[in-house]
XYZ file of C-alpha atoms in Angstrom:
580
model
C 22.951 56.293 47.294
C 25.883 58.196 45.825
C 28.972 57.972 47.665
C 30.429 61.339 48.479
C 34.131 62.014 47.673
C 36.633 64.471 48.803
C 38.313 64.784 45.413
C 34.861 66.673 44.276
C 31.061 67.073 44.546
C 30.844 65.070 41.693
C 30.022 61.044 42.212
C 31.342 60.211 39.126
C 35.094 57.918 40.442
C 38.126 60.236 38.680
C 40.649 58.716 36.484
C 43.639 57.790 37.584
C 45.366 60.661 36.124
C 43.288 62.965 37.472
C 43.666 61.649 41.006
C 47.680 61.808 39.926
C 47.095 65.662 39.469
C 45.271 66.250 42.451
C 47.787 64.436 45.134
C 50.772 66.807 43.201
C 48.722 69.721 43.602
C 48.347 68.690 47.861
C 51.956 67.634 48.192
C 52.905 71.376 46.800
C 50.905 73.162 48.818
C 52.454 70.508 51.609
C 55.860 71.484 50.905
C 54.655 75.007 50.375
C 53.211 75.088 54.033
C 56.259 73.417 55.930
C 58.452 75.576 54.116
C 56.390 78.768 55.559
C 56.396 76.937 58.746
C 60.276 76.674 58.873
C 60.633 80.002 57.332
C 58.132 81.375 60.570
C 60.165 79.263 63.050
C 63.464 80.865 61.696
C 61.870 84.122 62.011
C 60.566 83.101 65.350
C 64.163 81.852 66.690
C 65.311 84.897 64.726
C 62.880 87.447 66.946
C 63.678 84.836 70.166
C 67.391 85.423 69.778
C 66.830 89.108 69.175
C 64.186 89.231 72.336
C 66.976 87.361 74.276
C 69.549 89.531 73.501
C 67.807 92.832 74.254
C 66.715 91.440 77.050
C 70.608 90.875 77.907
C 71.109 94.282 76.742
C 68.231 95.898 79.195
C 69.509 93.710 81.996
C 73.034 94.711 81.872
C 72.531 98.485 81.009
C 70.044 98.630 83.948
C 72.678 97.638 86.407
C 75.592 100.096 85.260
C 75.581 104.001 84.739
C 78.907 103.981 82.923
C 78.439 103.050 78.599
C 82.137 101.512 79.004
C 81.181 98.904 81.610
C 78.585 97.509 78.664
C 80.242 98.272 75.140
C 82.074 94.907 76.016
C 79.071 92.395 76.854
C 77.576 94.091 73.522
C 80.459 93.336 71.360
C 79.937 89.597 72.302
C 76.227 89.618 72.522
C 76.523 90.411 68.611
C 78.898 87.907 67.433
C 76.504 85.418 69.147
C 73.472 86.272 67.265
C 75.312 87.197 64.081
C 77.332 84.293 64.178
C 80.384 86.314 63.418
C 84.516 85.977 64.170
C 84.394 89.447 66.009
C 82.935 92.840 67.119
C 83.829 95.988 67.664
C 82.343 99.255 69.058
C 83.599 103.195 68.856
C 81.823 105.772 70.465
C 82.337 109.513 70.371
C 84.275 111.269 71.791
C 83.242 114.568 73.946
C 84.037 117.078 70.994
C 82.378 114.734 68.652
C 85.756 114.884 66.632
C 86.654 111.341 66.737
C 85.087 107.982 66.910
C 87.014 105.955 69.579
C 87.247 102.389 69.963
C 85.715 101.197 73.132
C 85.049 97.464 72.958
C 86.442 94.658 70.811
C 86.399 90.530 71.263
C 90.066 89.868 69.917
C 92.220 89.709 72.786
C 94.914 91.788 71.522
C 93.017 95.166 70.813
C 92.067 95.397 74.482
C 95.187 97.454 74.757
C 94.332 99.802 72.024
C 90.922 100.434 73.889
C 90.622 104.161 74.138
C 93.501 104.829 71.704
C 92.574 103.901 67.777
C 90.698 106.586 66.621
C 89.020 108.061 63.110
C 87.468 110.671 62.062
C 84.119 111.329 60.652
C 84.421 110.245 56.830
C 86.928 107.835 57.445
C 87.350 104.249 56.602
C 84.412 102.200 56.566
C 83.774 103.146 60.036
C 83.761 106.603 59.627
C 81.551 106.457 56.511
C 78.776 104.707 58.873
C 78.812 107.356 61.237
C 78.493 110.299 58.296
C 76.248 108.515 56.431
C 74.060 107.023 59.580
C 73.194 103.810 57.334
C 74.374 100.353 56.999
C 77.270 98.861 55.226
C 77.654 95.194 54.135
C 80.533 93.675 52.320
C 80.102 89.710 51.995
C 84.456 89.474 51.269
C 87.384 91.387 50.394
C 86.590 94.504 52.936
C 90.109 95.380 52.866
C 89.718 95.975 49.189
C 86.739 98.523 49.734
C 87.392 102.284 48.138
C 86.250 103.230 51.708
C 88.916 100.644 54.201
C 91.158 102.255 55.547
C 94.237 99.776 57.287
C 94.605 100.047 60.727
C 97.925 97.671 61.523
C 97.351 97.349 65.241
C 93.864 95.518 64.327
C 95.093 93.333 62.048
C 91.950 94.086 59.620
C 93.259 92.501 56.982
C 92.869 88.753 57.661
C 88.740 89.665 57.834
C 86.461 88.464 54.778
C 83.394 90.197 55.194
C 82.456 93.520 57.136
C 78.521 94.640 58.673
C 78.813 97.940 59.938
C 75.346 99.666 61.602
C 75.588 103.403 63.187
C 74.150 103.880 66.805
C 71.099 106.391 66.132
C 69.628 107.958 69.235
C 66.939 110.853 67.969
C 68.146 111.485 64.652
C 72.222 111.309 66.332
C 74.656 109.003 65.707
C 76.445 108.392 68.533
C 78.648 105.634 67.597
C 79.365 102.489 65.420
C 79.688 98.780 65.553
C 81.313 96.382 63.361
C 81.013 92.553 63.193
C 83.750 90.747 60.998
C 84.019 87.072 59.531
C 87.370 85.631 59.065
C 85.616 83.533 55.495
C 83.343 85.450 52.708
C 79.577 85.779 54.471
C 76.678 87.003 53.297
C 74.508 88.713 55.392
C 70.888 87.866 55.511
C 68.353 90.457 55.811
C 67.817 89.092 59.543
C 71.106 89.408 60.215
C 71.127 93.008 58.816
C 68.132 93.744 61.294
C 69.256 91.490 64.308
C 72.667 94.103 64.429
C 70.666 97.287 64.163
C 68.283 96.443 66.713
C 70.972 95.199 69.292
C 72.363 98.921 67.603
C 69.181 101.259 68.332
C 69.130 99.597 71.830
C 72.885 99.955 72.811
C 72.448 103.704 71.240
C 69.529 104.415 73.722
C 71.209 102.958 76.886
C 74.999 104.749 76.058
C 72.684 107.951 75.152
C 71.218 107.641 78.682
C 74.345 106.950 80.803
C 75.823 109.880 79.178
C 72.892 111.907 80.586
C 73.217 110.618 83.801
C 77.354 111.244 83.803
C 76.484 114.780 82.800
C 74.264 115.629 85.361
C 76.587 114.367 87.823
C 79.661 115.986 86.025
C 77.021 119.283 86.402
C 75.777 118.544 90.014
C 80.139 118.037 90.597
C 81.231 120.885 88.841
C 78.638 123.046 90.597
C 79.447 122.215 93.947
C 83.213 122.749 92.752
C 82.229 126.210 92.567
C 80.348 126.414 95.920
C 83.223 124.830 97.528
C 85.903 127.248 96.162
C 83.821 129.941 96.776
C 83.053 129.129 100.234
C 86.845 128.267 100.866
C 88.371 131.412 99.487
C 86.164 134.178 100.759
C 85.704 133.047 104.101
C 89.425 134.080 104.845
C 90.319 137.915 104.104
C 94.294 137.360 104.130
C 95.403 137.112 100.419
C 97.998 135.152 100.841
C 95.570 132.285 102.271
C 93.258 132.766 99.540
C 95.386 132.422 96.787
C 97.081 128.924 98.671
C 93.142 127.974 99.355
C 92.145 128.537 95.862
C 94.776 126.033 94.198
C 94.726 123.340 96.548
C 90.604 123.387 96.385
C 90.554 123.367 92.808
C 93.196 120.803 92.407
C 90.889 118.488 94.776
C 87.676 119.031 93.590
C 88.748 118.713 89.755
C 91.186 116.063 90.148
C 93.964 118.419 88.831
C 97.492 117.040 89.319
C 99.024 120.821 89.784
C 97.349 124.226 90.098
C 98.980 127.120 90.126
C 98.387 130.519 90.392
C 100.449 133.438 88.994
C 99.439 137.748 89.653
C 100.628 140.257 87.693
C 103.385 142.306 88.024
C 102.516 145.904 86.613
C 105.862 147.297 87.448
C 108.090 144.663 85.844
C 105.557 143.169 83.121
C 105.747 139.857 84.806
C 103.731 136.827 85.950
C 104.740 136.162 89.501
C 103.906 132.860 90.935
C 101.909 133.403 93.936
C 100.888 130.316 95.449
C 100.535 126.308 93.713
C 100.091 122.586 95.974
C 103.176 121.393 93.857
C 106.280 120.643 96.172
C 108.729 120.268 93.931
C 111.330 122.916 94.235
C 112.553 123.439 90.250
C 108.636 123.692 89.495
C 108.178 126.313 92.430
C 111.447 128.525 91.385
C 110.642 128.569 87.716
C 111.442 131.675 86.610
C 108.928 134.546 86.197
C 107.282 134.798 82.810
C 107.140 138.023 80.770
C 103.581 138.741 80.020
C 103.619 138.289 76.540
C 104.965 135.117 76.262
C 104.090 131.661 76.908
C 100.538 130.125 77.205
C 99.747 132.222 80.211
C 100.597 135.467 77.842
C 97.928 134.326 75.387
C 95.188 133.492 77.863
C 95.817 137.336 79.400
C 95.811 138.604 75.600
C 92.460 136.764 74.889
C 91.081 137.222 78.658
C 89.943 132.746 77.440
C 90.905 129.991 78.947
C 93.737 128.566 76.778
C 94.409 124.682 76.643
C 96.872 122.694 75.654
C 97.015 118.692 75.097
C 100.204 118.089 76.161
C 102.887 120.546 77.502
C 105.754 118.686 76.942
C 105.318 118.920 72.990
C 103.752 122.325 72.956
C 106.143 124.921 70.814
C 104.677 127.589 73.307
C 105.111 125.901 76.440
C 108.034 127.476 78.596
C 109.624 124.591 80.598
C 108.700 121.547 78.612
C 112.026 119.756 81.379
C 110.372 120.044 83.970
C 106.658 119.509 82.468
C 108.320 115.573 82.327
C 109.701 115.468 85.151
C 106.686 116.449 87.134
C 104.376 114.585 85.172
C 102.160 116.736 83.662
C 100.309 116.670 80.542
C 97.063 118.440 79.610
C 96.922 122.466 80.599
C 93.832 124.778 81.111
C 95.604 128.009 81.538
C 92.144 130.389 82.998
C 92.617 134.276 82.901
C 91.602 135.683 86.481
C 89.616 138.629 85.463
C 87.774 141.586 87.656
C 85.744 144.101 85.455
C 87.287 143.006 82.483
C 90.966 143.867 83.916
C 92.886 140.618 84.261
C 95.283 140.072 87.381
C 96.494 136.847 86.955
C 96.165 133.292 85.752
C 95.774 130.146 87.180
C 97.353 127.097 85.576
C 95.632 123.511 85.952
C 97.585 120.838 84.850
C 96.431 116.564 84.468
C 98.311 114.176 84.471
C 97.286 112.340 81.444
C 96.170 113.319 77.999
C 93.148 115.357 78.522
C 90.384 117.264 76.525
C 88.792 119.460 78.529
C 85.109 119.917 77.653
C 83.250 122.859 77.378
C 81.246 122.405 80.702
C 84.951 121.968 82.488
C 85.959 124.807 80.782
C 82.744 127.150 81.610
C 83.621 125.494 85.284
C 86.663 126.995 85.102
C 86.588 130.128 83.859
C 83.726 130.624 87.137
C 86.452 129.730 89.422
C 88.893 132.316 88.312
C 86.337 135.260 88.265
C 85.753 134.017 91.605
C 89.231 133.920 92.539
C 89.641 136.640 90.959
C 86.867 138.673 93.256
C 88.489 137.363 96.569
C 91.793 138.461 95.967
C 90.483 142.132 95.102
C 88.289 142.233 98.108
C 91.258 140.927 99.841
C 93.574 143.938 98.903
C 90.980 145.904 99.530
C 90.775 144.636 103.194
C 94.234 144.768 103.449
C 93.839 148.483 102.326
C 91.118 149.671 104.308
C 92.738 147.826 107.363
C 96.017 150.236 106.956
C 93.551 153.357 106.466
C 92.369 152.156 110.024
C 95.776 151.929 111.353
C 97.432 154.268 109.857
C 96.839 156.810 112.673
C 98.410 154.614 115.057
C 101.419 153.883 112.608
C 101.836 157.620 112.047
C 101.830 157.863 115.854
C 104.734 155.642 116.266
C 106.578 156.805 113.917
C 106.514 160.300 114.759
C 107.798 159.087 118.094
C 110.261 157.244 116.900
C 111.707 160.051 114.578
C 110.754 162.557 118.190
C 113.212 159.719 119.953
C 115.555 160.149 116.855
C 115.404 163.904 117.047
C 115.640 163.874 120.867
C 118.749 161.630 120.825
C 120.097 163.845 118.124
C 120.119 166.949 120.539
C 121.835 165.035 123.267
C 125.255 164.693 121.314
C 127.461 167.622 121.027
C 129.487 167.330 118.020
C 131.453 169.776 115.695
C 128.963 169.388 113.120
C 126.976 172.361 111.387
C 123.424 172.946 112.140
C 122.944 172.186 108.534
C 124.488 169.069 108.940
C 122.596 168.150 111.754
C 119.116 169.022 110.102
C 120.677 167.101 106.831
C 121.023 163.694 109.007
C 117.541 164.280 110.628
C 116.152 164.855 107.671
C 117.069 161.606 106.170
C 115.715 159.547 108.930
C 112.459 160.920 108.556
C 112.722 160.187 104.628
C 113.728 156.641 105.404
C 110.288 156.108 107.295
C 108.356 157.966 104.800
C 109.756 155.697 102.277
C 108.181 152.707 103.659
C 105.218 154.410 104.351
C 105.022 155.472 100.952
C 105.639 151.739 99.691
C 103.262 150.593 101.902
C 100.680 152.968 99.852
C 101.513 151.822 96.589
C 102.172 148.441 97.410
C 99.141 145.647 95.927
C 99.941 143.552 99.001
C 100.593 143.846 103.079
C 104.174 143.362 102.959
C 106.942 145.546 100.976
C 109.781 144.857 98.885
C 113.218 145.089 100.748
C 114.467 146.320 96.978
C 112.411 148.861 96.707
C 112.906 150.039 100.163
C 116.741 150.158 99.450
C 116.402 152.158 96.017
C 114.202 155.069 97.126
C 116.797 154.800 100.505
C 119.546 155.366 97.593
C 118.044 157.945 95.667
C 117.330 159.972 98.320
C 120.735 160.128 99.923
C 122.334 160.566 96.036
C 119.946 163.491 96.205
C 120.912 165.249 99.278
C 123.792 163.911 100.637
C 126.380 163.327 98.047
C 128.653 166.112 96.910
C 127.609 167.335 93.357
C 131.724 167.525 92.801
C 132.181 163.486 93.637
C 131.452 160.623 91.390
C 129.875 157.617 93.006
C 127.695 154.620 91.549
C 125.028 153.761 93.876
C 123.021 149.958 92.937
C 120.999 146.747 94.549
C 122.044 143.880 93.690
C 120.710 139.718 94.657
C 117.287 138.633 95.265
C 114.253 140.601 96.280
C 112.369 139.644 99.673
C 109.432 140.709 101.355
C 109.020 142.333 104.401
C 106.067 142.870 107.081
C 105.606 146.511 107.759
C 107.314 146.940 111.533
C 110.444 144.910 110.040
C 110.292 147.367 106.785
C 110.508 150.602 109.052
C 113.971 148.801 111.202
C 115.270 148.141 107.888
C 114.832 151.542 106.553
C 116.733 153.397 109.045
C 119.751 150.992 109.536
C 120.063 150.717 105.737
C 119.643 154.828 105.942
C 122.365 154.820 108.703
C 124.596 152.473 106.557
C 124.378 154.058 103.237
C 124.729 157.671 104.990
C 128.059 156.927 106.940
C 129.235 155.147 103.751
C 128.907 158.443 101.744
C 130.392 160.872 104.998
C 133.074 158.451 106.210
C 133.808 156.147 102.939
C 134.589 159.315 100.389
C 135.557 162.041 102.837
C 138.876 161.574 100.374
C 137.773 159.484 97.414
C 136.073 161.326 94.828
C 134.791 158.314 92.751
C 134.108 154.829 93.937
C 130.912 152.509 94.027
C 128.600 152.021 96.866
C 126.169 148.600 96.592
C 123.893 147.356 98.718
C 123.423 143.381 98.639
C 120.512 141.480 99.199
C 121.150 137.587 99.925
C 119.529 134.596 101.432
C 121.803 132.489 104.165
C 121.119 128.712 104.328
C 119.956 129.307 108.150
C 117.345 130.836 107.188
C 118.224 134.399 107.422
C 118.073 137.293 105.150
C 121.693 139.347 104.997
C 121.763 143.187 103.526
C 125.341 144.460 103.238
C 126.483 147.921 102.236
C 129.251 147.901 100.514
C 131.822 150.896 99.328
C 135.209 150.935 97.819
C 135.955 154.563 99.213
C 138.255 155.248 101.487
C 139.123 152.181 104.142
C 138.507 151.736 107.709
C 141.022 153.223 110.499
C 143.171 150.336 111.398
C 142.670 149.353 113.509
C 138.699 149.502 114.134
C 136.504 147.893 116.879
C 132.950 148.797 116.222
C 132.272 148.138 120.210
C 134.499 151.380 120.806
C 132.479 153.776 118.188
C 130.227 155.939 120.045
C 128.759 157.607 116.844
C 125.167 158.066 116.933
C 124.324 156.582 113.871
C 125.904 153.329 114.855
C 123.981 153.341 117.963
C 120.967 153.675 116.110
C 121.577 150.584 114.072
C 122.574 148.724 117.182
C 119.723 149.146 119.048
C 117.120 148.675 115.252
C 119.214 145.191 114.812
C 119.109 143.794 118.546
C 115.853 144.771 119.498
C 113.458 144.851 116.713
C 114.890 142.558 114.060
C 116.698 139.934 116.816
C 119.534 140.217 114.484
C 123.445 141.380 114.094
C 125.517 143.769 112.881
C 129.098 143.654 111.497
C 131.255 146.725 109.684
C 134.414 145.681 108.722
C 136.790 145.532 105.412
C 136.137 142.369 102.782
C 138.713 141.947 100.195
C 139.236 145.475 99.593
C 135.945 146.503 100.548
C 134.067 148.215 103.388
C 131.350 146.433 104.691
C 127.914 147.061 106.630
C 126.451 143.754 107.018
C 122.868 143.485 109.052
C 122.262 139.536 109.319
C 118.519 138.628 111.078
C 115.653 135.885 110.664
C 113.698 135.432 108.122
């Protein structure tokens, strides 16, 4: 019986040659096989370590809704499986201007986090994220026609470079690098290792944005509902416009806002209300309306920004921008049917770029700002209409009282005269009233009051045949209506016995009337003449003129105040002193 044989079917025994051949040809195929194997169990470590590290990925990412609390783990995660000296990983920024470096392994770039930057195109980095492929340089990076030297990361001691982009639907959202200190050559699974650890990272940062959008959204929107709700639940304007600043500086995280009106008259921006207590930022001068950031956000009717203030050719007060800290401005135009009233000015602390969502934010804020302080005036409005009845009431019994104590003192005066003084007491109250009018606000300017007081008297008092200046001089102030109509008539009073008593002999001379704050906290209006002197001597307490009494009894018992008239270096003076 033949014996069978494994080297063949046939029974014939094989030379020894043959069975020489035929062992070769099985320890080939041997090797051929465990070399597969190995090359499978590398792949399979290689897919293990990839598995792993996605799996650290997922883990980590599903724990934390801000990309920056990650970018860090991933950076380390892929020097691990690359087997690499270090990583690092930029990100976009909002604007998708720059790619900024957010993670890195070497201990001395964690203080340039946030701070090195490129552009798209630039450096080997920037080519990754234009280009949204691969790069791989086995040595001499630095001497790549694409490098460019960054000295704070001390690229230039690294070898070899494997850049991959961070693709999230078709996007590239970012880049990371992994750097040997020796020459490497990256392997193919090396290559694909980084990128999937890279489409992974992509996804999760993608997603986190999302979810800080949608909460930026859901924050900026009830910013708006707040503000809104703050500012018109309160018709006084004064409280809106204090209301509006302090709830936008809150909600936003704004380290000043302030809000500035404008001034028709003078062609200025008048700062209304702001949260800021400093006193040199709160008495900054006014600012012309051309000029200045504010002067282009009223030209354009856009919010304007500016990175930093303090280095900004076209930012006014660049002193006290340092000393108060701020940095970043949003300057928003405050705009009602396409008319703009105002601005308000929202300042951070540190280098900021606003986005467009904060900006659409804001510009809803100041058209709502805008809205409550013109229904405001128009309250304030419609409230005098209401009242003006009863004002016009009192008044006509005060000038009936004026009239009345008029008739009871006999004097040598001319009827004329006598209707000539009346006269310009009832002006003086139809002044205010006719501020009050015009006025934007519930409260008038003592100024104002003072020139049309001035005017008036030049007009009808003064002899044609004498010479004298008439002015206001110091700081404006603002006065509540009751308090503007007390004011009239003594300053009335003042200026009219000035002109009768100051140049019954002087033909040319000055009279001024001085506005000035006292440290007490008092306002002080002096009328002053260099005409003709006072008798000497003169006791006010002994003058019986009715003019005099008139101011007497204004200045005790409706401003709580005093009175003085006596000479100053040369000068006669009318001084009313009362609280503010």
């Amino acid at each position: 019986m033949p014996i069978p044989s494994f080297f063949g079917s046939k029974t014939e025994t094989p030379s020894a040659s043959e069975l020489s051949r035929r062992l070769e040809q099985k320890e080939t195929e041997l090797s051929d096989a465990k070399n597969r194997i190995r090359q499978l169990e590398t792949a399979l470590d290689s897919r293990a370590a990839e598995a792993a590290s996605l799996r650290r990925i997922g883990e980590a990412t599903g724990q934390v809704v801000n990309a920056d609390e990650i970018l860090p783990l991933i950076a380390e995660i892929a020097v691990e499986v690359t087997a690499t000296s270090g990583a690092q990983v930029y990100l976009f920024n909002e604007n998708r201007d720059h790619l900024v470096l957010r993670a890195a392994t070497d201990d001395f770039a964690q203080e340039l986090l946030g701070k090195v930057k490129c552009k798209i195109g630039e450096g080997i980095t920037g080519w990754v994220a234009r280009e949204k492929t691969h790069v791989a340089i086995a040595s001499e990076a630095f001497a790549d026609d694409r490098f460019k030297f960054v000295p704070e990361l001390r690229e230039d001691r690294y070898q070899s470079i494997l850049s991959v982009p961070l693709i999230w639907r078709g996007e590239c959202i970012g880049v990371i690098n992994v750097r040997t200190l020796a020459p490497h050559e990256y392997t193919k699974q090396q290559v694909q290792l980084l990128s999937s650890i890279a489409s992974q990272v992509a996804g999760s940062v993608a997603a986190t944005r999302r979810i800080r959008e949608a909460n930026k959204r859901a924050t900026h929107l009830s910013t708006v509902a707040e503000v809104s709700k703050t500012i018109t639940s309160n018709l006084y304007l004064e409280e809106i416009l204090q209301l509006a600043v302090a709830a936008t500086a809150q909600t936003m995280n704004f380290k000043i806002v302030s809000l500035l009106l404008v001034d028709e008259e003078k062609q200025e921006l008048v700062l209304k209300a702001t949260q800021a207590q400093s006193r040199d930022y709160v008495k900054k001068p006014n600012l012309p309306m051309g000029e200045s950031v504010a002067g282009q956000a009223i030209a354009s009717g856009r919010v304007v920004t500016v990175r930093d203030v303090k280095t900004a050719p076209e930012y006014r007060f660049p002193e006290i921008a340092k000393r108060e800290g701020l940095t970043s401005l949003a300057c928003v135009p405050l705009k009602v049917r396409e008319r703009v009233i105002g601005v308000m000015n929202c300042y951070t602390e540190r280098l900021h770029d606003f986005s467009e969502d904060e900006i659409a934010v804001l510009n809803t804020l100041g058209n709502q700002v805008a809205v409550a302080i013109e229904n405001a005036k128009l309250m304030v409005k419609g409230a005098l209409l209401q009242e003006m009845h009863h004002r016009v009431k009192n008044n006509l019994q005060t000038i009936a009282s004026l009239l009345r104590l008029q008739s009871h003192y006999v004097t040598n005066q001319s009827p004329k005269e006598v209707l000539n003084e009346s006269i310009n007491r009832v002006l003086a109250v139809a002044a205010v009233h006719d501020l009050l009018s015009r006025e934007d606000l519930d409260t008038i300017s003592v100024r104002k009051i003072a020139d049309s007081i001035l005017t008036a008297i030049k007009q009808s008092f003064v002899d044609p045949n004498k010479r004298i200046e008439m002015h206001v001089e110091g700081p404006d102030f603002m006065l509540g209506s009751h308090k503007a109509n007390s004011v009239a008539l003594i300053l009335n009073e003042a200026v009219s016995n000035a002109v009768e008593h100051g140049f019954k002999i002087a033909d040319e001379g000055v009279i001024t009337v001085r506005l000035s704050e006292l440290p007490e906290g008092r306002w002080r209006i002096a009328v002053r003449n260099n005409g003709d002197p006072l008798p000497d001597p003169f006791d006010i307490r002994k003058r019986t003129d009715l003019g005099l009494q008139i101011i007497d009894t204004l200045t005790r018992g409706d401003l709580q105040g005093d009175f003085t008239l006596q000479t100053e270096d040369g000068f006669t003076v009318a001084a009313l002193n009362f609280p503010q």
